[in-house]
Each structure stands twice: as C-alpha cells, then as structure tokens.
Coordinates of C-alpha atoms in Angstrom, one line a residue:
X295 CA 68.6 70.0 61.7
X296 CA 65.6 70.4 63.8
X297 CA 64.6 67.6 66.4
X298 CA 61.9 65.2 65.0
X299 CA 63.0 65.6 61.5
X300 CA 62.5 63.5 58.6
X301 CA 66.1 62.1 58.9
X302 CA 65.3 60.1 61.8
X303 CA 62.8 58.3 59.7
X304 CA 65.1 55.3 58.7
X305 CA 66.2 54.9 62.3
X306 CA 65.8 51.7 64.1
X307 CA 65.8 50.7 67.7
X308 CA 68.8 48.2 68.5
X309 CA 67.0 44.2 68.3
X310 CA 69.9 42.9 70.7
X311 CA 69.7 44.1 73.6
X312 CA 68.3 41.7 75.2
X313 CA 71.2 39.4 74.5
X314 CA 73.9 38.6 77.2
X315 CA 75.9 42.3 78.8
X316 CA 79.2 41.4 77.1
X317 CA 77.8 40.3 73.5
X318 CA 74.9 43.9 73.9
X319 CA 78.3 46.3 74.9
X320 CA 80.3 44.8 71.7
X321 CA 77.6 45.3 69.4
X322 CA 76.3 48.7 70.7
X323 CA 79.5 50.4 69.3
X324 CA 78.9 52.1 66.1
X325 CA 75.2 53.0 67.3
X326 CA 74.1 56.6 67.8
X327 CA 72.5 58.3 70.7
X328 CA 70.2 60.8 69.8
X329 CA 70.1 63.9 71.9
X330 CA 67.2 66.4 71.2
X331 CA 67.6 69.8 73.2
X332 CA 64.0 70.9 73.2
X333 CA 64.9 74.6 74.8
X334 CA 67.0 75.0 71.5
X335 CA 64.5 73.2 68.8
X336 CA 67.9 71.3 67.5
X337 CA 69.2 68.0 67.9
X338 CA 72.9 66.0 68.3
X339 CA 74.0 63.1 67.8
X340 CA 77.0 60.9 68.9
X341 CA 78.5 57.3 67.8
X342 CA 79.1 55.0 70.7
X343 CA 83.5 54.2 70.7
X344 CA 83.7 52.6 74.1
X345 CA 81.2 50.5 76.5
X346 CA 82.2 48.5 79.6
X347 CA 79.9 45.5 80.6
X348 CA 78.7 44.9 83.9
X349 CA 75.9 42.2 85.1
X350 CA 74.7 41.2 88.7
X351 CA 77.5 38.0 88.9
X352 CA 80.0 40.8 88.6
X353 CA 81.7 42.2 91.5
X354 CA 82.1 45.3 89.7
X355 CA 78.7 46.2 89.2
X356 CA 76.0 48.2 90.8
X357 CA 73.6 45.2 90.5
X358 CA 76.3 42.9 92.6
X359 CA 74.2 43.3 96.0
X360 CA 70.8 42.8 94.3
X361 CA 68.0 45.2 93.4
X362 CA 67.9 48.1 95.3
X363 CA 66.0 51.5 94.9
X364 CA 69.5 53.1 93.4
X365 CA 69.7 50.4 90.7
X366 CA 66.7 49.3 89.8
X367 CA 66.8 50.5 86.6
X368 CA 69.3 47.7 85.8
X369 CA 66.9 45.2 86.6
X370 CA 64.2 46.9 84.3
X371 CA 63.6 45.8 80.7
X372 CA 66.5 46.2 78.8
X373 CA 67.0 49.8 76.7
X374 CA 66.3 52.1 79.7
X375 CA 68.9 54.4 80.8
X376 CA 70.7 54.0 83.9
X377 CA 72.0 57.2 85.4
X378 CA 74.2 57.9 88.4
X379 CA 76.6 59.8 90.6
X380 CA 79.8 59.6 90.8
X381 CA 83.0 61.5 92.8
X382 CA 79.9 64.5 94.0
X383 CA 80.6 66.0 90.6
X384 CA 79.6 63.5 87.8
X385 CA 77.1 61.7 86.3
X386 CA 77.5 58.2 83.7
X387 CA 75.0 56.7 81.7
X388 CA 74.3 53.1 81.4
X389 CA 72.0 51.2 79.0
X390 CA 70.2 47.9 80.6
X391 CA 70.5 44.7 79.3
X392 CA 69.7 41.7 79.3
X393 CA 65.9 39.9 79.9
X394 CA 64.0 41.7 83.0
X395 CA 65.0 41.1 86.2
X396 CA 68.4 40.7 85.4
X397 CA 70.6 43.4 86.7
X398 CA 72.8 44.1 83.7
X399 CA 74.2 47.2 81.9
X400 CA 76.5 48.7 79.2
X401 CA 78.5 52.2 80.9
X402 CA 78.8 54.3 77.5
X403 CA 82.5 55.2 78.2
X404 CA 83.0 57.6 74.9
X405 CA 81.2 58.6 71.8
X406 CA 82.4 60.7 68.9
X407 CA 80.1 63.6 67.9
X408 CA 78.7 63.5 64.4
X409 CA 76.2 65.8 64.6
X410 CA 75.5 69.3 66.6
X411 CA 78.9 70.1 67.9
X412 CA 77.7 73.6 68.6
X413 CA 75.1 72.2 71.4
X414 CA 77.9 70.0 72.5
X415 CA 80.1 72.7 73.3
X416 CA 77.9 74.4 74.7
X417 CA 76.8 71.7 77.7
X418 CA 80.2 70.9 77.9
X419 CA 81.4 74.6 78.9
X420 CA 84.5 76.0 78.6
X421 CA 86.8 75.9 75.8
X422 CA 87.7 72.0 74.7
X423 CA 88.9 70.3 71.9
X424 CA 86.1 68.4 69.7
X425 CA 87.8 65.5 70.3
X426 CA 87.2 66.3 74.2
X427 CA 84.1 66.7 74.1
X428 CA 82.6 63.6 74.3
X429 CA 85.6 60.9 75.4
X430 CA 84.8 59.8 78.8
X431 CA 81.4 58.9 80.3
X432 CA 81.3 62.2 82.8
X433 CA 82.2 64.6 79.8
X434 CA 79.4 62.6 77.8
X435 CA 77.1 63.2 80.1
X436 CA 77.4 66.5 80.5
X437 CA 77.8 67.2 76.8
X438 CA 74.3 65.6 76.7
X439 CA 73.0 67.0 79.4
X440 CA 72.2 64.4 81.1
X441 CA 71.3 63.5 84.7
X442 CA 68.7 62.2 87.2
X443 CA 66.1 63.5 85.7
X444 CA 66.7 60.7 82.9
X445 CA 67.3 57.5 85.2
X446 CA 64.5 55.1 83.9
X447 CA 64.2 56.7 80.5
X448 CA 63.3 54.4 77.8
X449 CA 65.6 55.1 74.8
X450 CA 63.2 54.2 72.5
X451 CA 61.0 57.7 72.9
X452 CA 62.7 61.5 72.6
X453 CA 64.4 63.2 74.0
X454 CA 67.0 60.9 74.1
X455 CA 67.1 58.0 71.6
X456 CA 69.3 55.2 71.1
X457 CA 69.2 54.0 67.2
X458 CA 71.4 50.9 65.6
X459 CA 74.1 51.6 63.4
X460 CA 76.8 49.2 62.5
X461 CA 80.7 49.3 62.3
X462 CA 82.1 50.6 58.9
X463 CA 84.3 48.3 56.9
X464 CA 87.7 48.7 58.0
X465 CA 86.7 49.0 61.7
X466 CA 87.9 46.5 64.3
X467 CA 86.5 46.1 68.3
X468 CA 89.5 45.3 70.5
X469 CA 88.5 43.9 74.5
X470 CA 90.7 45.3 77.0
X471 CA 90.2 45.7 80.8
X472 CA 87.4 47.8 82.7
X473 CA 89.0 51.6 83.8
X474 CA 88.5 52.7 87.4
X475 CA 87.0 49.8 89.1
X476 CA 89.2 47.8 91.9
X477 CA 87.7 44.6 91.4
X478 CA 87.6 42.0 88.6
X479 CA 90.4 44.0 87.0
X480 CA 91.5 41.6 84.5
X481 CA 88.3 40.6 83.2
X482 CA 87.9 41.5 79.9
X483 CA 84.9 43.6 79.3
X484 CA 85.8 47.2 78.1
X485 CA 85.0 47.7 74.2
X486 CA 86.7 49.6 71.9
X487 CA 86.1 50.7 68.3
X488 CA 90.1 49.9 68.0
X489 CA 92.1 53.4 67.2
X490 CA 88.9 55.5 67.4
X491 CA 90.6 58.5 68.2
X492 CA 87.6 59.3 70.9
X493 CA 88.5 56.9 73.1
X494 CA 88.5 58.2 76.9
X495 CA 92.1 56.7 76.8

C-alpha cells in the first residue's frame, strides 16, 4: 500500500487523550501508529501492546523537575510525540497527555506489526524474528525510524500518525509494574494487552 491511500480514509485521531496519563496509556492499546517512509512511497503500520504512564507528580518521569528545554514536549498539548535518548544508543517514543501544561506521557513500550514488515525489517537491521521487531520501545523506534528529528511532532499530520482502534473481543489489559526505572517501582502503571505475544517481556 502506498502512503496517503484511500485506506486511511476511515481513520480517526484518538478523542482521549487529553484524559488523565494512566486512563490515556490503558486506552491507547489496540491503536495503530502509522509510519509512512516517504524515501520508499510505502507505509507500515503497528498496534500499540504495551504503554507505561508517567506524569509530573511521578518520581519516575522526565517531567518530575518541571519543564525544561529536554521535556517540554511533555508539557505541550497532548498527541505530540516525545522522543529521547537513552543508554548513548537508543531512542523511545512517548505520546503527551493530559491538558497543556501538564507534563504527562504514555512511553509506547511494544507494538505488533500489521502492516509493512518488509520496511520494518529493514530499519531494524539484521536478521530478527517478526515478533522481535517491534517488542521494546528502542527496537520500536528504530523499526520506525524514529528519532530527534520527530520530538514535537503532532501525530495528527504524516509522516507519522497515531489513529484509534479498539481492543478485539476476547482481549484483556492487565496493569503490572513500570520496567527499568528505580523509583516508584511498585506503582502500577505498565499496560498490557494481556498474552499479546509482542510484549517486550
């Protein structure tokens, strides 16, 4: 399918996210991100599996300190993408939340690929399982190309989209505790589409 096509005509921006972190990350799984490659004239697309919430109350989260110049995008309107660096080596993408001026984000921890596994595997490099190709946010990212040159974007324009799409019938969303992070460990703010075999873990 080539990018712009008359499939993405029935595709809707998400009306929620502007709802509290925890309530935006539980109902963004099932949605689809959108990724157009303009150098190749075709387009993917991935189901969000996992999120993680993180507001500026949360010890956890970039927006803990207050607004700076590396988060502001957090503090933006809500369905702008919040990139960063992480380890020298990776990037993860965040979605904000929440009303402006708010810090508040969803991390997009793994998606499963529904369309365009062949530009997937390509970004991603190497030789990897399908199921690897998109299950954890640094593999996502780099599957989607993405990085800086994103932080800001509004996910409602190519060549990136974000687009509602709900849970299918027999799905289930377990809570469990945020990976990685050394503090407020226990709370429970990671989402899963339960059993999705895409998780990161």
């Amino acid at each position: 399918m080539k990018a712009g096509s008359s499939q993405d005509d029935h595709l809707v921006f998400p009306d929620f996210l502007d709802c509290p972190v925890q309530e935006a990350a539980r109902l963004l799984l099932g949605c689809l991100i959108i990724r157009d490659y303009e150098s190749e004239g075709k387009q993917a697309r991935v189901r969000i599996v996992e999120t993680e919430a993180y507001d500026q109350n949360d010890p956890a989260s970039h927006a803990y300190h207050g607004q700076s110049a590396r988060n502001a995008a957090l503090f933006g309107p809500s369905g702008h993408m919040y990139v960063y660096f992480t380890y020298g080596m990776h990037y993860c993408l965040n979605i904000s939340c929440q009303e402006d001026g708010f810090g508040a984000g969803v991390l997009i921890r793994a998606c499963q690929p529904v369309q365009g596994l062949d530009l997937l595997r390509i970004y991603r490099h190497g030789r990897h399982p399908d199921r690897d190709l998109t299950n954890g946010p640094a593999k996502l990212c780099q599957a989607l190309d993405i990085d800086k040159r994103y932080y800001g974007h509004d996910l409602r324009k190519p060549p990136i989209r974000l687009a509602a799409y709900g849970l299918a019938q027999d799905e289930t969303i377990t809570a469990t505790p945020r990976i990685g992070i050394s503090h407020a460990k226990e709370t429970l703010r990671r989402f899963v589409i339960t059993g999705n075999p895409y998780l990161s873990r």
